[in-house]
mmCIF file of N, CA and C in Angstrom:
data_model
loop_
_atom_site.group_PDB
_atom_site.id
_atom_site.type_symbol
_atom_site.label_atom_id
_atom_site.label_comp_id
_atom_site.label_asym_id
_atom_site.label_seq_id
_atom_site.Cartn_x
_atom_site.Cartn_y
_atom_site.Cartn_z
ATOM 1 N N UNK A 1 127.270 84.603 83.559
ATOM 2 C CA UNK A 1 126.784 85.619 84.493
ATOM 3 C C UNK A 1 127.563 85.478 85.792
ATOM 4 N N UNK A 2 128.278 86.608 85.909
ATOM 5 C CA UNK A 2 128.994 86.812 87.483
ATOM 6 C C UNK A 2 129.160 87.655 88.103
ATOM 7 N N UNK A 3 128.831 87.801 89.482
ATOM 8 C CA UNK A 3 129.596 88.891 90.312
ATOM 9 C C UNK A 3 130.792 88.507 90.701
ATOM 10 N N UNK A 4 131.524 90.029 91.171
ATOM 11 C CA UNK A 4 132.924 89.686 91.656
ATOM 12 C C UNK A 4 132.946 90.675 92.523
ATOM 13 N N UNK A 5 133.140 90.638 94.169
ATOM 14 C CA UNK A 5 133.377 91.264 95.122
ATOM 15 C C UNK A 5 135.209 90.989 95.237
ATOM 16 N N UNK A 6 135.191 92.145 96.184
ATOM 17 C CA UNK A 6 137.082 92.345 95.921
ATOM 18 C C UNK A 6 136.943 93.964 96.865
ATOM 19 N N UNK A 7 137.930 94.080 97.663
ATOM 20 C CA UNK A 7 138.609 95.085 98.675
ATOM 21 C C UNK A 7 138.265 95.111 99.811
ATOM 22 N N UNK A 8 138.219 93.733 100.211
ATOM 23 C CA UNK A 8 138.528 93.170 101.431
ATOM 24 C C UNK A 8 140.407 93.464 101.745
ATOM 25 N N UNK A 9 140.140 93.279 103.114
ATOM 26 C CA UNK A 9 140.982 93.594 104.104
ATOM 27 C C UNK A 9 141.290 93.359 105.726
ATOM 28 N N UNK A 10 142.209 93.714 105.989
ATOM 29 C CA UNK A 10 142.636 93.384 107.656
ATOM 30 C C UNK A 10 142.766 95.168 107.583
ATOM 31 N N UNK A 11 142.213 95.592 108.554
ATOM 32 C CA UNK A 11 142.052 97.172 108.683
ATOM 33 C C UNK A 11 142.313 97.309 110.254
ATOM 34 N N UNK A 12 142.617 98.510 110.696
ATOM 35 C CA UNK A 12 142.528 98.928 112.289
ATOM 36 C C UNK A 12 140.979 99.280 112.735
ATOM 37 N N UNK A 13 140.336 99.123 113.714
ATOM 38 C CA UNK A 13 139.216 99.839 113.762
ATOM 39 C C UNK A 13 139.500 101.388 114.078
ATOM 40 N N UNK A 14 138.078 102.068 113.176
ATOM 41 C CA UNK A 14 138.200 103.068 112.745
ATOM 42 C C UNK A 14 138.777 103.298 111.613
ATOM 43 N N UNK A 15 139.174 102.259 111.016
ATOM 44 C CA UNK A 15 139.831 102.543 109.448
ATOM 45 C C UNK A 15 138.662 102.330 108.564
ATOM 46 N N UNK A 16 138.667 102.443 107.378
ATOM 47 C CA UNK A 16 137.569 102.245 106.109
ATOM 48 C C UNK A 16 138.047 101.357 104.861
ATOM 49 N N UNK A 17 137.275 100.966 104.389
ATOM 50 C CA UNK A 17 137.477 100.103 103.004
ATOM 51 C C UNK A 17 136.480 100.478 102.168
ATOM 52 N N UNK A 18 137.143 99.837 100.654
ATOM 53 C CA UNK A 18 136.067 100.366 99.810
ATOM 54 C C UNK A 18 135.576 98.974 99.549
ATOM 55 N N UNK A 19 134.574 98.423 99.267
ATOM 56 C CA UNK A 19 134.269 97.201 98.649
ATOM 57 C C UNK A 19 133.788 97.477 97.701
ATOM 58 N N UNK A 20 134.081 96.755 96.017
ATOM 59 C CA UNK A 20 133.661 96.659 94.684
ATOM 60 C C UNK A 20 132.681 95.774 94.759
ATOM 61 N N UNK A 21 131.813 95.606 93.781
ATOM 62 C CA UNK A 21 131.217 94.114 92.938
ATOM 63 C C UNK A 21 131.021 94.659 91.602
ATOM 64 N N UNK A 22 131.287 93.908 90.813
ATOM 65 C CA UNK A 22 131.212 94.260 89.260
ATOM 66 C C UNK A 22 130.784 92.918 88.129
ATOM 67 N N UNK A 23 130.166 93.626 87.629
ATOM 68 C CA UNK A 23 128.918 92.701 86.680
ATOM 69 C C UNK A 23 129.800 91.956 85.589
ATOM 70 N N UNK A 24 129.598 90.884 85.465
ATOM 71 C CA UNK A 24 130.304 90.217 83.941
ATOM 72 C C UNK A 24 128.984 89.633 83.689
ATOM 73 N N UNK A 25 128.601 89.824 82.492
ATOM 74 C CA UNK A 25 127.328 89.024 81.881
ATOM 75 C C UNK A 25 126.335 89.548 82.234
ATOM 76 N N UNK A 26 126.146 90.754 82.938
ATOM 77 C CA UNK A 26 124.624 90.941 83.519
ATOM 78 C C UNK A 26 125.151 92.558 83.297
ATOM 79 N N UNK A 27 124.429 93.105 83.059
ATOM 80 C CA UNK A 27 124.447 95.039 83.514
ATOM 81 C C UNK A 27 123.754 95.243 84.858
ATOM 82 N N UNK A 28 124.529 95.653 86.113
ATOM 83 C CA UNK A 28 123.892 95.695 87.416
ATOM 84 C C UNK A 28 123.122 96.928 87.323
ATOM 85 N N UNK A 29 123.066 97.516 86.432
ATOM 86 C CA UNK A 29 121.973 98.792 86.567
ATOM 87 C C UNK A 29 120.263 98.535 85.966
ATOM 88 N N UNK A 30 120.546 96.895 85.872
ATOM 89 C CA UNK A 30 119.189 96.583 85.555
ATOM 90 C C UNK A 30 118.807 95.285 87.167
ATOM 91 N N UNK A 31 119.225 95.760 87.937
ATOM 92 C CA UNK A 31 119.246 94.834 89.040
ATOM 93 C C UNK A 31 118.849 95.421 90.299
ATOM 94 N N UNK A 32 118.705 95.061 91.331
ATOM 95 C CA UNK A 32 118.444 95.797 92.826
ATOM 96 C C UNK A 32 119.853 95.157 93.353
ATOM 97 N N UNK A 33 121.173 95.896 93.971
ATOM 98 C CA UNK A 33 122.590 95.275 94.386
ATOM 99 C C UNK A 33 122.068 95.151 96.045
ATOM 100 N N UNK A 34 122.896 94.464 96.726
ATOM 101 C CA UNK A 34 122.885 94.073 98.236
ATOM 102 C C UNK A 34 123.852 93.930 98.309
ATOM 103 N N UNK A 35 124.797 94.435 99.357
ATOM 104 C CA UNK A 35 125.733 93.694 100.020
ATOM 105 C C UNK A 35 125.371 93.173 101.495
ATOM 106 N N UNK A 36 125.788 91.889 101.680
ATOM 107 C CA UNK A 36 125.461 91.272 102.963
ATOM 108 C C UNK A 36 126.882 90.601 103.312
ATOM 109 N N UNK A 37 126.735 89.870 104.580
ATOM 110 C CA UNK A 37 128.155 89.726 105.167
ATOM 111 C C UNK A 37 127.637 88.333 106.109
ATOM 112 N N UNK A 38 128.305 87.865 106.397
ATOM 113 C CA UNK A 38 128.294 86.138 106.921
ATOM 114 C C UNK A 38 129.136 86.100 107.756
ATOM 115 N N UNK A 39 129.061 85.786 109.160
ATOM 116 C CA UNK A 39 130.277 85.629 109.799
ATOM 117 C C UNK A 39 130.088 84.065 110.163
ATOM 118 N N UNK A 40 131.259 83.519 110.248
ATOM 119 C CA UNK A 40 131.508 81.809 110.711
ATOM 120 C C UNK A 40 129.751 81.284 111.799
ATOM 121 N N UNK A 41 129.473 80.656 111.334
ATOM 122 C CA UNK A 41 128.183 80.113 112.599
ATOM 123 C C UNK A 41 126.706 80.840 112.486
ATOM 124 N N UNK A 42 127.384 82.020 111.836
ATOM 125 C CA UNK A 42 126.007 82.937 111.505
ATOM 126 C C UNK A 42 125.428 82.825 110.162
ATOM 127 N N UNK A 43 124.160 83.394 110.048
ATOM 128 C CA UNK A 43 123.355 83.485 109.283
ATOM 129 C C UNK A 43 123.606 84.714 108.235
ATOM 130 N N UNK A 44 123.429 84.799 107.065
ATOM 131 C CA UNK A 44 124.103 86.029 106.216
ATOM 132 C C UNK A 44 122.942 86.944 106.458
ATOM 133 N N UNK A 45 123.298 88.198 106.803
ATOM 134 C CA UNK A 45 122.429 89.651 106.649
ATOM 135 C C UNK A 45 122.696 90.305 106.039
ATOM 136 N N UNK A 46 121.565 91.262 105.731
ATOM 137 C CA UNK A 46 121.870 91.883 104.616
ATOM 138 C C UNK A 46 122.637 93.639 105.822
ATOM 139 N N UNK A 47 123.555 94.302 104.825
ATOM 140 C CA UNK A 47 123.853 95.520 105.092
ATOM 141 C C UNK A 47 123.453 96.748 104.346
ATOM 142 N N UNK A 48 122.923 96.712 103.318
ATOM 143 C CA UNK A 48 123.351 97.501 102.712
ATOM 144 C C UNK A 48 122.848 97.628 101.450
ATOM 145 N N UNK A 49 121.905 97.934 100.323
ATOM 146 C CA UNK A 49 121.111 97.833 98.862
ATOM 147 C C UNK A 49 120.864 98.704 98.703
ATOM 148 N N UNK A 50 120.585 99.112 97.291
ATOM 149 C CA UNK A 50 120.667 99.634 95.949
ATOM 150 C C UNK A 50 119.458 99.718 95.422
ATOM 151 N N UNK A 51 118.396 100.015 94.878
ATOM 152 C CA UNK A 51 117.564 99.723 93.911
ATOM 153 C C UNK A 51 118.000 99.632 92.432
ATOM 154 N N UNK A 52 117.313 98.921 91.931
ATOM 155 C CA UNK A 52 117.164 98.339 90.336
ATOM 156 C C UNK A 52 117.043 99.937 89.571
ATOM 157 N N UNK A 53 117.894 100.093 88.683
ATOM 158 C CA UNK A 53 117.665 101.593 87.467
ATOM 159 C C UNK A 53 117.901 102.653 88.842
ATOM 160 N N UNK A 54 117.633 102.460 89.761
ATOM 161 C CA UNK A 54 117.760 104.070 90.367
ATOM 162 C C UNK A 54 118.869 104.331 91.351
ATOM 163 N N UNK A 55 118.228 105.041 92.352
ATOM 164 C CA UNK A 55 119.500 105.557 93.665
ATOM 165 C C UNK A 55 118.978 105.122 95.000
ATOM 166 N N UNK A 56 117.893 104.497 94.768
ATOM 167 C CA UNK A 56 117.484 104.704 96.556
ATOM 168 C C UNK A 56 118.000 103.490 96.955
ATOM 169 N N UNK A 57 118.564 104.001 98.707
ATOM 170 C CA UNK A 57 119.534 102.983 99.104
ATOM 171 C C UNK A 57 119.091 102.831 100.413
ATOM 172 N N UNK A 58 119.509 101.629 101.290
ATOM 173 C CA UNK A 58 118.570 101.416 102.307
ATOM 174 C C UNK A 58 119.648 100.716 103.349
ATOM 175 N N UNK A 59 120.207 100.883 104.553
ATOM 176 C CA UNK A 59 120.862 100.283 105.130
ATOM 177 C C UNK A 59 120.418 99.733 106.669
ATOM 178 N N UNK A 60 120.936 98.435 107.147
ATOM 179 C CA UNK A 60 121.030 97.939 108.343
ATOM 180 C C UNK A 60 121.329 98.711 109.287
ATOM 181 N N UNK A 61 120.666 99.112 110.366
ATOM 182 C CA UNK A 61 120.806 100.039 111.379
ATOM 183 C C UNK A 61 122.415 100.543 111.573
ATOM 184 N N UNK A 62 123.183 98.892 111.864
ATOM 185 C CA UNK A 62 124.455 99.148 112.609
ATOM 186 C C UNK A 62 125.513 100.074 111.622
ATOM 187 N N UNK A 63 124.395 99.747 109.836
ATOM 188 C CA UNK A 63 125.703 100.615 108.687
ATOM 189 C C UNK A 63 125.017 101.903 108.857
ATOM 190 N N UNK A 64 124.094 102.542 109.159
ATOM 191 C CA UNK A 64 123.695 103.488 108.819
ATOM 192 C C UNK A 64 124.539 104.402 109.427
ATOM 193 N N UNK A 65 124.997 105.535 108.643
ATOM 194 C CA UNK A 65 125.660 106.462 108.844
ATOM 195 C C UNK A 65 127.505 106.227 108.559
ATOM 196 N N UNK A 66 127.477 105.476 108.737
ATOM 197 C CA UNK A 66 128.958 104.868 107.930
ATOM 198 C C UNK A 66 129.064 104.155 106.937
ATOM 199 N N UNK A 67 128.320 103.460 106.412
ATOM 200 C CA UNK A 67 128.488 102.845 105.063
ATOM 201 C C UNK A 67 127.734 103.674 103.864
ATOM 202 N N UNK A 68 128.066 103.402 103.247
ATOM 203 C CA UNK A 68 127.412 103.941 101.598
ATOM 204 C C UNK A 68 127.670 102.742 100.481
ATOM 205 N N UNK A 69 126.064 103.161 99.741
ATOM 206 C CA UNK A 69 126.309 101.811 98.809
ATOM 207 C C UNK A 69 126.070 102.830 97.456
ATOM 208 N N UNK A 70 126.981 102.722 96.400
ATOM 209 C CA UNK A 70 126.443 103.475 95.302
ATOM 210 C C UNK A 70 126.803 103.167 93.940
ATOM 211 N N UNK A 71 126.507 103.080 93.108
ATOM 212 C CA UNK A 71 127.084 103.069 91.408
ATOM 213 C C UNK A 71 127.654 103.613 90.757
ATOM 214 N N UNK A 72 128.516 102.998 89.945
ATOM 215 C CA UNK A 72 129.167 103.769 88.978
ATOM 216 C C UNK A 72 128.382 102.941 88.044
ATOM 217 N N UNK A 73 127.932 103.144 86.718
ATOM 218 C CA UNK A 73 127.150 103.086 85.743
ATOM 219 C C UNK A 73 128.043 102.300 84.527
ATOM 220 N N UNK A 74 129.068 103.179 84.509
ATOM 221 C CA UNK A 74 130.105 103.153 83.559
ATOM 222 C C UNK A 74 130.888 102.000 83.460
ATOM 223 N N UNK A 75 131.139 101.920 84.990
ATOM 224 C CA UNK A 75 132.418 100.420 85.232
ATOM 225 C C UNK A 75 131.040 99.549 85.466
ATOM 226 N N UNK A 76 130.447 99.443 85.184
ATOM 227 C CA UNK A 76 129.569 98.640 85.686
ATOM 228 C C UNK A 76 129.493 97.725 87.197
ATOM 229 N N UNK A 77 129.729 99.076 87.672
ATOM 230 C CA UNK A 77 129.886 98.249 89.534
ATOM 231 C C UNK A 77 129.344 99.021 90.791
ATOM 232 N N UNK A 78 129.136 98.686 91.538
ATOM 233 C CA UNK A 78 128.226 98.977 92.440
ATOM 234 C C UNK A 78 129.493 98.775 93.572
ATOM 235 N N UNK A 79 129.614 100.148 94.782
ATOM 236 C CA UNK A 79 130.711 99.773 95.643
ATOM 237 C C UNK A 79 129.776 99.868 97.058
ATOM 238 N N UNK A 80 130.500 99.521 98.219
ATOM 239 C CA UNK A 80 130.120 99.802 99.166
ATOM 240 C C UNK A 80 131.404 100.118 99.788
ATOM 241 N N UNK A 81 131.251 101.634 100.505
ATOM 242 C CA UNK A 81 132.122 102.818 101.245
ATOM 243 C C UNK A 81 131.935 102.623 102.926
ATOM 244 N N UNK A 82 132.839 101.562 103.458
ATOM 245 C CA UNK A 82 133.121 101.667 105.187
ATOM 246 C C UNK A 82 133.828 102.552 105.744
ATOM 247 N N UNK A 83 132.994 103.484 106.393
ATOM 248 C CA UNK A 83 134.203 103.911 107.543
ATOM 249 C C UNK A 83 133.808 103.637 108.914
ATOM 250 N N UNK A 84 134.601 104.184 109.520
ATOM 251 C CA UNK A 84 134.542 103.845 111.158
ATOM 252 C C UNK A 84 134.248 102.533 111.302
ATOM 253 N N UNK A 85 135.080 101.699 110.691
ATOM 254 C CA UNK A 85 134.769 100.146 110.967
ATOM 255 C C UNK A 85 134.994 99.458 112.345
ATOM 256 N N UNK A 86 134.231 98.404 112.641
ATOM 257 C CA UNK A 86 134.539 98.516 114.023
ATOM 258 C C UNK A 86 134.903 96.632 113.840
ATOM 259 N N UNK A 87 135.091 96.057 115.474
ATOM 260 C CA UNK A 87 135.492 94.269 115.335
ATOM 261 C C UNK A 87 134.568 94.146 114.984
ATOM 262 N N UNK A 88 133.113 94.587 115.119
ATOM 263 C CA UNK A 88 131.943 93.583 115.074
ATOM 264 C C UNK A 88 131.821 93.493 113.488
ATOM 265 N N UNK A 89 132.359 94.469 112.662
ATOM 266 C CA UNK A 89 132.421 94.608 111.003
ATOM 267 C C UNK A 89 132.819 93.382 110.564
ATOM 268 N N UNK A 90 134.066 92.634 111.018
ATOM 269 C CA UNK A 90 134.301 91.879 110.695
ATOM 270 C C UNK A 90 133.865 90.400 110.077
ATOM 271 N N UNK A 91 134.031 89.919 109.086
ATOM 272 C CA UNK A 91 133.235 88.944 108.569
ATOM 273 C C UNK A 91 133.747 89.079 106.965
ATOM 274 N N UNK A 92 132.489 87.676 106.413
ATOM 275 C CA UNK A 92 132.855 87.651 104.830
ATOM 276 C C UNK A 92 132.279 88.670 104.588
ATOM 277 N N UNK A 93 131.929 89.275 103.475
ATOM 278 C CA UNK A 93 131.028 90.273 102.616
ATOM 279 C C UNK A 93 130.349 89.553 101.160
ATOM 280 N N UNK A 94 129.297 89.326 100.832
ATOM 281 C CA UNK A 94 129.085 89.218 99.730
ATOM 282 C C UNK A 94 128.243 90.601 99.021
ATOM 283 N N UNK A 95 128.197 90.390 97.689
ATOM 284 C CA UNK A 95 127.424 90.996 96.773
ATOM 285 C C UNK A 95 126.203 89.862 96.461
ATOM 286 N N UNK A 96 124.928 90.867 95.910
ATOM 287 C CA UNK A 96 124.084 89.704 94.964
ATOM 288 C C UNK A 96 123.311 90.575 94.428
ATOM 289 N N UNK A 97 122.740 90.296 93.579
ATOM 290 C CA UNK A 97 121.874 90.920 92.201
ATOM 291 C C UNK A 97 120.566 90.007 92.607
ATOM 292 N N UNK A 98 119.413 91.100 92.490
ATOM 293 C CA UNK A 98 117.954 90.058 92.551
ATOM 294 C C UNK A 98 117.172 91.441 91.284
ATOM 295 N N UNK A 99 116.556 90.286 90.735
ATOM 296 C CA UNK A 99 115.635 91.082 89.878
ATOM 297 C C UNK A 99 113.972 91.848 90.147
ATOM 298 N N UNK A 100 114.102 91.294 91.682
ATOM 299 C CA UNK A 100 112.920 92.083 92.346
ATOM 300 C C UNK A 100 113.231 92.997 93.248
ATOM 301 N N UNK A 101 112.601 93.894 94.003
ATOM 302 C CA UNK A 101 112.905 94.940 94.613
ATOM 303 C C UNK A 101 114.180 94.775 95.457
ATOM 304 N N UNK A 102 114.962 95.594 95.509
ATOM 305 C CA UNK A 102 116.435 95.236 96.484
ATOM 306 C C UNK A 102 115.683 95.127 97.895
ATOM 307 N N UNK A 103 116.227 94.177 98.519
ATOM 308 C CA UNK A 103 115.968 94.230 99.821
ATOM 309 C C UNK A 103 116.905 93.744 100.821
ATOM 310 N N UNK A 104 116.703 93.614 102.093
ATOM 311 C CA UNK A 104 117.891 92.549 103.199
ATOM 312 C C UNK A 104 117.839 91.095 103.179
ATOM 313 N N UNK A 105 116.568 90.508 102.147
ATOM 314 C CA UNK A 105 116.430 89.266 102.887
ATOM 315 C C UNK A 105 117.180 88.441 101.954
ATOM 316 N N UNK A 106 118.360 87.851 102.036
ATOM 317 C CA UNK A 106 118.811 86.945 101.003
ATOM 318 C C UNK A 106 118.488 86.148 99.758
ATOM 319 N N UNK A 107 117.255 85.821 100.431
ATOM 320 C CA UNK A 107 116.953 84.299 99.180
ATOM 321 C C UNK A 107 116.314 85.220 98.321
ATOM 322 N N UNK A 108 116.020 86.479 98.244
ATOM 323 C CA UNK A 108 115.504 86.912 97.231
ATOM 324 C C UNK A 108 116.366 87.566 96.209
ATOM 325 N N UNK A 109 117.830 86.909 96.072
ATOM 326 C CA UNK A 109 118.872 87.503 95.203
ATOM 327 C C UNK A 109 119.035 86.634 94.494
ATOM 328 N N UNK A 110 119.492 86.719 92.986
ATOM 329 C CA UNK A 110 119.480 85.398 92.370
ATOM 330 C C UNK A 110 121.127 85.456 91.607
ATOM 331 N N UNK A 111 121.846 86.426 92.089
ATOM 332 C CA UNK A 111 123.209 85.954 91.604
ATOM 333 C C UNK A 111 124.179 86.493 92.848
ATOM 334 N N UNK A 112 124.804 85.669 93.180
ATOM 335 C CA UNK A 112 126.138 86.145 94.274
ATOM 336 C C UNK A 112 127.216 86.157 94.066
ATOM 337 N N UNK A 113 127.622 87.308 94.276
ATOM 338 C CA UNK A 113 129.637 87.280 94.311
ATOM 339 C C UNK A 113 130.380 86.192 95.177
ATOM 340 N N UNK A 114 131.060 85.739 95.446
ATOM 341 C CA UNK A 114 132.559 84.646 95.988
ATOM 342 C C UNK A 114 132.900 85.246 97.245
ATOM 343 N N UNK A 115 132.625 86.457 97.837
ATOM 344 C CA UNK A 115 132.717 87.160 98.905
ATOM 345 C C UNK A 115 134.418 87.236 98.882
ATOM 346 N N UNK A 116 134.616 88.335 99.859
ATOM 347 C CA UNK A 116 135.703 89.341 100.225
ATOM 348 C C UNK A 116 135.554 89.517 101.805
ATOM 349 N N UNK A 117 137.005 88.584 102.338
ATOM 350 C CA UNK A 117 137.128 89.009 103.725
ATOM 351 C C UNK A 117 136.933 90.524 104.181
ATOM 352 N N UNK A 118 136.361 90.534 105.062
ATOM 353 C CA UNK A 118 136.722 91.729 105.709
ATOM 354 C C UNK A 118 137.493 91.695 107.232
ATOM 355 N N UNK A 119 138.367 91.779 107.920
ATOM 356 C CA UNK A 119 138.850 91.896 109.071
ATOM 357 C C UNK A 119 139.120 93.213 109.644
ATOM 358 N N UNK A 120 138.454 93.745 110.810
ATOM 359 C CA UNK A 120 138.623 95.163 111.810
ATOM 360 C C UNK A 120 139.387 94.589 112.857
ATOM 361 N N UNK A 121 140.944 94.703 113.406
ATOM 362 C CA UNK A 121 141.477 94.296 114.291
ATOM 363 C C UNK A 121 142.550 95.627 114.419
ATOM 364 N N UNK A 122 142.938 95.560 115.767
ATOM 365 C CA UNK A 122 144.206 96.154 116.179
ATOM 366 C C UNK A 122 145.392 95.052 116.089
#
C-alpha cells in the first residue's frame, strides 16, 4: 500500500502547479484524500480534501479560491490544482488517505505519500 505525490516545483509567484498522488495497493476512491504541506519548524496542515466515494471538497481558508482538489477515477489519482501561488505556498506537500471522513486534522490519515517540494520564489 502506497501513495506517491509528485509535481512539485520551484515556480514564480503567481505561477501554478499541478500536484498528483496516486494509489498503488489501495483504490483512493474508497478513501477521504488530503493534501497537507509542512514547512521546516512547522507543524503539517491540512490544505485541501476530498471525500471518500464522492466530490465534496473542503479547503483551508488561505487555498480557497485557488486551489482545487479533484479525481480522476480512472488513473486512480487524486490531484491538487495551484494557482496564484504565492512565497507563503512554499513548503513540502504531502498526500494521505484516511478511511474516516476526510478532514484537516492529520493523525486521522492512515497512509501518506513521501511529499513533493513545493517552492514560490522570484
Amino acid at each position: 500500500v502506497q501513495l506517491q505525490a509528485s509535481g512539485g516545483g520551484l515556480v514564480q509567484p503567481g505561477g501554478s502547479l499541478r500536484l498528483s498522488c496516486v494509489g498503488s495497493g489501495l483504490t483512493l476512491d474508497g478513501y477521504g484524500i488530503g493534501w497537507f504541506r509542512q514547512a521546516p519548524g512547522k507543524m503539517r496542515e491540512g490544505v485541501a480534501c476530498i471525500s471518500r466515494g464522492g466530490d465534496n471538497t473542503y479547503y483551508e481558508e488561505s487555498a480557497e479560491g485557488r486551489f482545487t482538489i479533484s479525481r480522476d477515477r480512472v488513473k486512480n489519482t487524486v490531484y491538487l490544482q495551484m494557482n496564484s501561488l504565492k512565497t507563503e505556498d512554499t513548503s513540502v506537500y504531502y498526500c494521505g488517505a484516511t478511511t474516516v471522513v476526510a478532514s484537516m486534522v492529520a493523525s486521522a490519515y492512515d497512509y501518506w505519500g513521501q511529499g513533493t517540494q513545493v517552492t514560490v520564489s522570484s
